[in-house]
Each structure stands twice: as structure tokens, then as C-alpha cells.
């Protein structure tokens, strides 16, 4: 695999994240993150992917200055990752995977406590604005214990951006949420990027990543092994499409033979279902003369390969280092 070009790190860097050779070795000798280099523009939604134990959470802890790197250097929003960690914490927001909220307080009280700690001016105005954006205005004075899991997650998002954070780290934002809760959270995160903020989203829910992320960073055993658009990763593995053809009659034997000769795999006969690389285009070409001679198709569906398929394929590869060229 060909390494992507790496931009020189400097104090004048205007990137949201620009780190080089980031490594974290714990006292027990385990290297959770190894030589990770990232350069991320502002205003992007970045998906941080990888199997369990791949180093995703450790990477977030490094980028948010919770952990100090064993090796490597870089800048977050122009501030030095090690020497100016206190400044970095003033301009980033973090939504951890687990609930870190006071259940004995109301939504308003939880947010107000953090607003006071952070010195947020016009706190009431800001709280009302965020709750309206997150569709929680009617829950402002409700105890946390009365909220659903999705509502609590949205309160955590509001808390993370009470102050004008320019970089938002979110770890598993939609775990356990119903479809409506998922849609609200993802829409909110995309809105933050549209306003010029950068969002780093760590998740193993591929549908979330594919729907909102401009770019994905894939870790495996602490190494960065892919950095680029989600669709490009899917294309890299030549993923198969699935075509489902519903027709009034059974498929002619000649049609089945031609599909097989074209290298397509017939999965079912009723409805006729075939798999293969570029199966949609190839099947249409093969079907044309049969349709002209009366083969009546009532429905034709092409199921595209997904990021989940690519995730599994990439996770199975024995890749020890390097990243795919963007």
C-alpha cells in the first residue's frame, strides 16, 4: 500500500488536527497506538474505525490530551499537543462513550453547572439555544432519570458544545438509540460540520459512519491502515453488488446460463438473485434481449456493497502498517 502525502507540521498550521508519529506505550509494554500520522481539515466529519482493541479510544485520549504520547508530535487547532494541552482543552468538546452525567439534577442544572465551570457567558441563552437545536426544549427542567437513552445522549452533546468548541470528539454516539434518536444525533453532528466545526466520530456502527462521514480513518492493532473517503475503501476491495429481479415468469434457462458465463453467481431463482462485481450493469446488458422478447420484469433492485462489507474485509487483512493512498 502506498503511503499518503504527509503535510509538514508547523506552529502556523491551520488544520484541525495535524499529528505525526503519534505513539502510546503503556507501562505494561503494550503499544495501543503506533506511529499514527493524521492531517485533518476543519469542517469535516471524520469516522474513526477499527475492530475492538484497535486503538480508537486511545487515539481519542491522545488527541484530547487525556494521555500524553510516548512518542510523536503535533498540533490540535494550532496548539502544540504536549506543551499547550491546557489551551487545547479550552477549544475542544468531548462526548465519551459512557454516561458522565449527574442523575440527581435536571437537564438545566446539569448544563448550568458545566456552563459555570467553563465560564460561559449568557449561559441561559446558550442552554435554551442548544436544547432547541437538539429538540429537548420541553425537557429542560426534567430530572435526568426521567429521560430516555437518546435524550440523555443529546444532553451530553449539548454539554460538549456549551462553549464555542471548534473540534468535537464523539465516542459511540448512537449505541442503544432508536432510529429517531439516531437520526437526531447524526443530523446534529452534520450541522456542526456545516458550521465549520470538525467532528471526530468513533463508532462501529457502519451505517452511521457511511451516512455522515466525509472521510474515515481505520486503525488495526494500533496502526493506521486506511485514511480516505468511505466509498474509495469499498471500491478498493471490488465489493460485489447484489441484483434482485422480480418477474412474472420463471427465468429462462438461456438467461441463467448467460449470467453464469458472465461470471455472476446465481443465489436464488425466485426471485432471481445474482451477485457479482458490477452485477447491476452486467445484468441489465444480459437482460435486454430477453426483455425485448417478452420476459416481463416487475421489479429490478441493485443492492450496493456497504462500508460494513469493506470493514470486515479490511479487518481480516494481515496488514502491519501503512495506509492506502487517498
GROMACS .gro file of C-alpha atoms in nm:
model
  326
    1UNK     CA    1   0.000   0.000   0.000
    2UNK     CA    2   0.123   0.346  -0.088
    3UNK     CA    3   0.151   0.600   0.196
    4UNK     CA    4  -0.048   0.922   0.161
    5UNK     CA    5   0.137   1.251   0.142
    6UNK     CA    6   0.205   1.396   0.486
    7UNK     CA    7   0.195   1.768   0.546
    8UNK     CA    8   0.473   1.932   0.745
    9UNK     CA    9   0.368   2.027   1.098
   10UNK     CA   10   0.431   2.387   1.199
   11UNK     CA   11   0.310   2.636   1.455
   12UNK     CA   12   0.117   2.821   1.187
   13UNK     CA   13  -0.080   2.511   1.087
   14UNK     CA   14  -0.446   2.592   1.027
   15UNK     CA   15  -0.557   2.228   1.028
   16UNK     CA   16  -0.794   2.098   1.294
   17UNK     CA   17  -0.563   1.803   1.363
   18UNK     CA   18  -0.206   1.765   1.244
   19UNK     CA   19  -0.004   1.497   1.423
   20UNK     CA   20   0.294   1.289   1.320
   21UNK     CA   21   0.428   0.960   1.453
   22UNK     CA   22   0.184   0.952   1.744
   23UNK     CA   23   0.260   0.653   1.968
   24UNK     CA   24   0.131   0.545   2.309
   25UNK     CA   25   0.304   0.270   2.506
   26UNK     CA   26   0.160   0.176   2.844
   27UNK     CA   27   0.371   0.068   3.146
   28UNK     CA   28   0.291  -0.299   3.076
   29UNK     CA   29   0.467  -0.264   2.739
   30UNK     CA   30   0.154  -0.263   2.523
   31UNK     CA   31   0.164  -0.015   2.236
   32UNK     CA   32  -0.202   0.078   2.185
   33UNK     CA   33  -0.123   0.336   1.916
   34UNK     CA   34   0.180   0.310   1.686
   35UNK     CA   35   0.321   0.582   1.464
   36UNK     CA   36  -0.011   0.741   1.367
   37UNK     CA   37   0.007   1.043   1.136
   38UNK     CA   38  -0.305   1.248   1.062
   39UNK     CA   39  -0.377   1.578   0.891
   40UNK     CA   40  -0.744   1.679   0.910
   41UNK     CA   41  -0.903   1.991   0.766
   42UNK     CA   42  -1.155   2.198   0.956
   43UNK     CA   43  -1.523   2.144   0.881
   44UNK     CA   44  -1.502   1.769   0.817
   45UNK     CA   45  -1.676   1.475   0.982
   46UNK     CA   46  -1.416   1.204   1.036
   47UNK     CA   47  -1.508   0.846   1.115
   48UNK     CA   48  -1.262   0.665   1.341
   49UNK     CA   49  -1.298   0.292   1.278
   50UNK     CA   50  -1.134  -0.033   1.376
   51UNK     CA   51  -1.200  -0.366   1.548
   52UNK     CA   52  -1.227  -0.375   1.925
   53UNK     CA   53  -0.882  -0.316   2.071
   54UNK     CA   54  -0.758  -0.138   1.759
   55UNK     CA   55  -0.663   0.182   1.943
   56UNK     CA   56  -0.962   0.407   1.869
   57UNK     CA   57  -1.026   0.520   2.227
   58UNK     CA   58  -0.654   0.559   2.299
   59UNK     CA   59  -0.623   0.778   1.989
   60UNK     CA   60  -0.907   0.998   2.112
   61UNK     CA   61  -0.742   1.018   2.455
   62UNK     CA   62  -0.419   1.131   2.289
   63UNK     CA   63  -0.586   1.390   2.066
   64UNK     CA   64  -0.786   1.531   2.358
   65UNK     CA   65  -0.468   1.545   2.575
   66UNK     CA   66  -0.607   1.295   2.829
   67UNK     CA   67  -0.298   1.083   2.755
   68UNK     CA   68   0.049   1.213   2.676
   69UNK     CA   69   0.211   1.047   2.376
   70UNK     CA   70   0.511   0.824   2.436
   71UNK     CA   71   0.645   0.941   2.104
   72UNK     CA   72   0.536   1.178   1.827
   73UNK     CA   73   0.430   1.539   1.799
   74UNK     CA   74   0.161   1.759   1.652
   75UNK     CA   75  -0.090   2.037   1.681
   76UNK     CA   76  -0.460   2.050   1.759
   77UNK     CA   77  -0.624   2.365   1.618
   78UNK     CA   78  -0.275   2.516   1.601
   79UNK     CA   79  -0.179   2.439   1.962
   80UNK     CA   80   0.109   2.209   2.047
   81UNK     CA   81  -0.024   1.871   2.158
   82UNK     CA   82   0.208   1.844   2.459
   83UNK     CA   83   0.321   2.195   2.554
   84UNK     CA   84  -0.019   2.363   2.511
   85UNK     CA   85  -0.257   2.093   2.630
   86UNK     CA   86  -0.439   2.341   2.855
   87UNK     CA   87  -0.518   2.560   2.554
   88UNK     CA   88  -0.640   2.262   2.354
   89UNK     CA   89  -0.887   2.169   2.626
   90UNK     CA   90  -1.038   2.516   2.601
   91UNK     CA   91  -1.132   2.476   2.235
   92UNK     CA   92  -1.244   2.111   2.204
   93UNK     CA   93  -1.554   1.923   2.315
   94UNK     CA   94  -1.571   1.558   2.419
   95UNK     CA   95  -1.869   1.322   2.438
   96UNK     CA   96  -1.740   0.997   2.592
   97UNK     CA   97  -1.893   0.658   2.523
   98UNK     CA   98  -2.030   0.617   2.873
   99UNK     CA   99  -2.275   0.842   3.051
  100UNK     CA  100  -2.099   1.103   3.264
  101UNK     CA  101  -2.393   1.299   3.387
  102UNK     CA  102  -2.546   1.374   3.727
  103UNK     CA  103  -2.872   1.181   3.754
  104UNK     CA  104  -2.980   1.374   4.064
  105UNK     CA  105  -3.007   1.701   3.868
  106UNK     CA  106  -3.238   1.829   3.596
  107UNK     CA  107  -3.123   1.886   3.238
  108UNK     CA  108  -3.095   2.260   3.303
  109UNK     CA  109  -2.899   2.210   3.625
  110UNK     CA  110  -2.653   1.971   3.458
  111UNK     CA  111  -2.585   2.215   3.178
  112UNK     CA  112  -2.570   2.516   3.411
  113UNK     CA  113  -2.309   2.351   3.635
  114UNK     CA  114  -2.081   2.297   3.335
  115UNK     CA  115  -2.154   2.643   3.196
  116UNK     CA  116  -2.040   2.795   3.527
  117UNK     CA  117  -1.726   2.577   3.539
  118UNK     CA  118  -1.639   2.677   3.183
  119UNK     CA  119  -1.720   3.045   3.231
  120UNK     CA  120  -1.981   3.050   2.954
  121UNK     CA  121  -2.127   3.396   2.913
  122UNK     CA  122  -2.505   3.428   2.869
  123UNK     CA  123  -2.541   3.070   2.990
  124UNK     CA  124  -2.922   3.069   2.996
  125UNK     CA  125  -2.941   3.192   2.638
  126UNK     CA  126  -2.691   2.930   2.525
  127UNK     CA  127  -2.867   2.645   2.708
  128UNK     CA  128  -3.204   2.736   2.558
  129UNK     CA  129  -3.049   2.759   2.211
  130UNK     CA  130  -2.885   2.415   2.234
  131UNK     CA  131  -3.190   2.242   2.377
  132UNK     CA  132  -3.397   2.384   2.093
  133UNK     CA  133  -3.143   2.260   1.836
  134UNK     CA  134  -3.147   1.914   1.992
  135UNK     CA  135  -3.526   1.905   2.029
  136UNK     CA  136  -3.508   1.892   2.408
  137UNK     CA  137  -3.669   2.224   2.492
  138UNK     CA  138  -3.963   2.053   2.667
  139UNK     CA  139  -3.719   1.853   2.886
  140UNK     CA  140  -3.521   2.149   3.018
  141UNK     CA  141  -3.647   2.117   3.376
  142UNK     CA  142  -3.695   1.740   3.377
  143UNK     CA  143  -3.479   1.518   3.603
  144UNK     CA  144  -3.220   1.321   3.407
  145UNK     CA  145  -3.363   0.996   3.544
  146UNK     CA  146  -3.688   1.062   3.352
  147UNK     CA  147  -3.514   1.087   3.015
  148UNK     CA  148  -3.468   0.815   2.755
  149UNK     CA  149  -3.123   0.697   2.650
  150UNK     CA  150  -3.139   0.903   2.332
  151UNK     CA  151  -3.238   1.216   2.521
  152UNK     CA  152  -2.951   1.171   2.769
  153UNK     CA  153  -2.710   1.133   2.477
  154UNK     CA  154  -2.833   1.462   2.334
  155UNK     CA  155  -2.787   1.632   2.671
  156UNK     CA  156  -2.424   1.513   2.663
  157UNK     CA  157  -2.385   1.662   2.315
  158UNK     CA  158  -2.525   1.994   2.438
  159UNK     CA  159  -2.284   1.993   2.730
  160UNK     CA  160  -1.987   1.929   2.499
  161UNK     CA  161  -2.055   2.242   2.295
  162UNK     CA  162  -2.180   2.480   2.563
  163UNK     CA  163  -1.874   2.689   2.482
  164UNK     CA  164  -1.772   2.751   2.119
  165UNK     CA  165  -1.576   2.425   2.069
  166UNK     CA  166  -1.419   2.409   1.723
  167UNK     CA  167  -1.335   2.039   1.742
  168UNK     CA  168  -1.576   1.780   1.876
  169UNK     CA  169  -1.482   1.421   1.968
  170UNK     CA  170  -1.776   1.181   1.999
  171UNK     CA  171  -1.730   0.819   2.107
  172UNK     CA  172  -2.011   0.578   2.003
  173UNK     CA  173  -2.285   0.846   1.988
  174UNK     CA  174  -2.576   0.624   1.881
  175UNK     CA  175  -2.531   0.300   2.073
  176UNK     CA  176  -2.866   0.187   2.213
  177UNK     CA  177  -3.067   0.462   2.044
  178UNK     CA  178  -3.388   0.408   1.848
  179UNK     CA  179  -3.395   0.515   1.479
  180UNK     CA  180  -3.541   0.858   1.561
  181UNK     CA  181  -3.274   0.921   1.824
  182UNK     CA  182  -3.002   0.811   1.581
  183UNK     CA  183  -3.131   1.047   1.312
  184UNK     CA  184  -3.143   1.343   1.550
  185UNK     CA  185  -2.791   1.287   1.679
  186UNK     CA  186  -2.638   1.236   1.333
  187UNK     CA  187  -2.821   1.539   1.191
  188UNK     CA  188  -2.688   1.750   1.478
  189UNK     CA  189  -2.329   1.632   1.419
  190UNK     CA  190  -2.352   1.707   1.047
  191UNK     CA  191  -2.486   2.053   1.130
  192UNK     CA  192  -2.177   2.120   1.342
  193UNK     CA  193  -1.954   2.043   1.043
  194UNK     CA  194  -2.167   2.265   0.818
  195UNK     CA  195  -2.096   2.547   1.064
  196UNK     CA  196  -1.721   2.495   1.020
  197UNK     CA  197  -1.652   2.273   1.318
  198UNK     CA  198  -1.463   1.946   1.291
  199UNK     CA  199  -1.621   1.626   1.425
  200UNK     CA  200  -1.428   1.308   1.501
  201UNK     CA  201  -1.677   1.024   1.537
  202UNK     CA  202  -1.562   0.689   1.679
  203UNK     CA  203  -1.812   0.414   1.610
  204UNK     CA  204  -1.851   0.056   1.498
  205UNK     CA  205  -2.197   0.126   1.356
  206UNK     CA  206  -2.112   0.135   0.988
  207UNK     CA  207  -2.442   0.285   0.876
  208UNK     CA  208  -2.376   0.592   1.090
  209UNK     CA  209  -2.025   0.637   0.954
  210UNK     CA  210  -2.127   0.590   0.592
  211UNK     CA  211  -2.416   0.837   0.619
  212UNK     CA  212  -2.233   1.134   0.776
  213UNK     CA  213  -1.856   1.099   0.737
  214UNK     CA  214  -1.652   1.271   0.467
  215UNK     CA  215  -1.352   1.057   0.547
  216UNK     CA  216  -1.265   0.753   0.755
  217UNK     CA  217  -0.952   0.665   0.947
  218UNK     CA  218  -0.918   0.290   1.005
  219UNK     CA  219  -0.697   0.154   1.282
  220UNK     CA  220  -0.587  -0.203   1.335
  221UNK     CA  221  -0.360  -0.316   1.620
  222UNK     CA  222  -0.267   0.048   1.679
  223UNK     CA  223  -0.161   0.112   1.317
  224UNK     CA  224  -0.334   0.349   1.079
  225UNK     CA  225  -0.408   0.130   0.776
  226UNK     CA  226  -0.658   0.339   0.578
  227UNK     CA  227  -0.723   0.711   0.555
  228UNK     CA  228  -0.965   0.838   0.291
  229UNK     CA  229  -1.328   0.854   0.168
  230UNK     CA  230  -1.560   0.566   0.267
  231UNK     CA  231  -1.657   0.493  -0.095
  232UNK     CA  232  -1.297   0.456  -0.201
  233UNK     CA  233  -1.241   0.182   0.057
  234UNK     CA  234  -1.544  -0.005  -0.077
  235UNK     CA  235  -1.412   0.024  -0.434
  236UNK     CA  236  -1.067  -0.089  -0.323
  237UNK     CA  237  -1.200  -0.431  -0.232
  238UNK     CA  238  -1.401  -0.471  -0.554
  239UNK     CA  239  -1.707  -0.546  -0.346
  240UNK     CA  240  -1.988  -0.741  -0.508
  241UNK     CA  241  -2.327  -0.597  -0.588
  242UNK     CA  242  -2.645  -0.797  -0.546
  243UNK     CA  243  -2.922  -0.778  -0.807
  244UNK     CA  244  -3.276  -0.892  -0.731
  245UNK     CA  245  -3.502  -0.942  -1.035
  246UNK     CA  246  -3.874  -0.998  -0.987
  247UNK     CA  247  -4.062  -1.120  -1.293
  248UNK     CA  248  -4.400  -1.267  -1.389
  249UNK     CA  249  -4.242  -1.591  -1.512
  250UNK     CA  250  -3.954  -1.814  -1.411
  251UNK     CA  251  -3.620  -1.705  -1.559
  252UNK     CA  252  -3.541  -1.871  -1.895
  253UNK     CA  253  -3.265  -2.132  -1.887
  254UNK     CA  254  -3.069  -1.934  -2.150
  255UNK     CA  255  -3.072  -1.629  -1.923
  256UNK     CA  256  -2.933  -1.826  -1.630
  257UNK     CA  257  -2.657  -1.970  -1.847
  258UNK     CA  258  -2.555  -1.628  -1.978
  259UNK     CA  259  -2.542  -1.484  -1.624
  260UNK     CA  260  -2.313  -1.766  -1.511
  261UNK     CA  261  -2.091  -1.732  -1.820
  262UNK     CA  262  -2.053  -1.361  -1.739
  263UNK     CA  263  -1.904  -1.458  -1.402
  264UNK     CA  264  -2.211  -1.379  -1.192
  265UNK     CA  265  -2.323  -1.604  -0.910
  266UNK     CA  266  -2.689  -1.707  -0.900
  267UNK     CA  267  -2.805  -1.707  -0.538
  268UNK     CA  268  -3.177  -1.772  -0.589
  269UNK     CA  269  -3.417  -1.842  -0.875
  270UNK     CA  270  -3.734  -1.692  -0.729
  271UNK     CA  271  -3.688  -1.404  -0.721
  272UNK     CA  272  -3.384  -1.428  -0.944
  273UNK     CA  273  -3.093  -1.304  -0.733
  274UNK     CA  274  -2.736  -1.270  -0.857
  275UNK     CA  275  -2.412  -1.149  -0.701
  276UNK     CA  276  -2.100  -1.013  -0.863
  277UNK     CA  277  -1.870  -0.718  -0.921
  278UNK     CA  278  -2.062  -0.464  -1.132
  279UNK     CA  279  -2.355  -0.707  -1.127
  280UNK     CA  280  -2.610  -0.430  -1.190
  281UNK     CA  281  -2.459  -0.309  -1.517
  282UNK     CA  282  -2.377  -0.660  -1.641
  283UNK     CA  283  -2.724  -0.796  -1.561
  284UNK     CA  284  -2.900  -0.512  -1.742
  285UNK     CA  285  -2.692  -0.577  -2.055
  286UNK     CA  286  -2.769  -0.950  -2.046
  287UNK     CA  287  -3.140  -0.896  -1.973
  288UNK     CA  288  -3.204  -0.653  -2.260
  289UNK     CA  289  -3.269  -0.908  -2.539
  290UNK     CA  290  -3.482  -1.126  -2.309
  291UNK     CA  291  -3.698  -0.829  -2.217
  292UNK     CA  292  -3.732  -0.745  -2.588
  293UNK     CA  293  -3.868  -1.097  -2.644
  294UNK     CA  294  -4.130  -1.077  -2.370
  295UNK     CA  295  -3.957  -1.156  -2.041
  296UNK     CA  296  -4.170  -0.932  -1.816
  297UNK     CA  297  -3.978  -0.784  -1.522
  298UNK     CA  298  -4.188  -0.627  -1.245
  299UNK     CA  299  -3.906  -0.505  -1.022
  300UNK     CA  300  -3.528  -0.465  -1.053
  301UNK     CA  301  -3.322  -0.385  -0.742
  302UNK     CA  302  -2.948  -0.332  -0.711
  303UNK     CA  303  -2.811  -0.363  -0.356
  304UNK     CA  304  -2.481  -0.177  -0.335
  305UNK     CA  305  -2.189  -0.302  -0.121
  306UNK     CA  306  -2.160  -0.120   0.209
  307UNK     CA  307  -1.891   0.012   0.437
  308UNK     CA  308  -1.970  -0.279   0.669
  309UNK     CA  309  -1.856  -0.522   0.396
  310UNK     CA  310  -1.535  -0.324   0.346
  311UNK     CA  311  -1.475  -0.304   0.722
  312UNK     CA  312  -1.487  -0.681   0.753
  313UNK     CA  313  -1.260  -0.730   0.452
  314UNK     CA  314  -1.004  -0.480   0.575
  315UNK     CA  315  -1.010  -0.611   0.933
  316UNK     CA  316  -0.930  -0.959   0.801
  317UNK     CA  317  -0.623  -0.848   0.612
  318UNK     CA  318  -0.292  -0.907   0.783
  319UNK     CA  319  -0.167  -0.553   0.737
  320UNK     CA  320   0.116  -0.450   0.968
  321UNK     CA  321   0.146  -0.085   0.868
  322UNK     CA  322   0.099   0.180   0.600
  323UNK     CA  323  -0.214   0.345   0.467
  324UNK     CA  324  -0.394   0.339   0.137
  325UNK     CA  325  -0.321   0.631  -0.090
  326UNK     CA  326  -0.607   0.881  -0.093
   0.00000   0.00000   0.00000
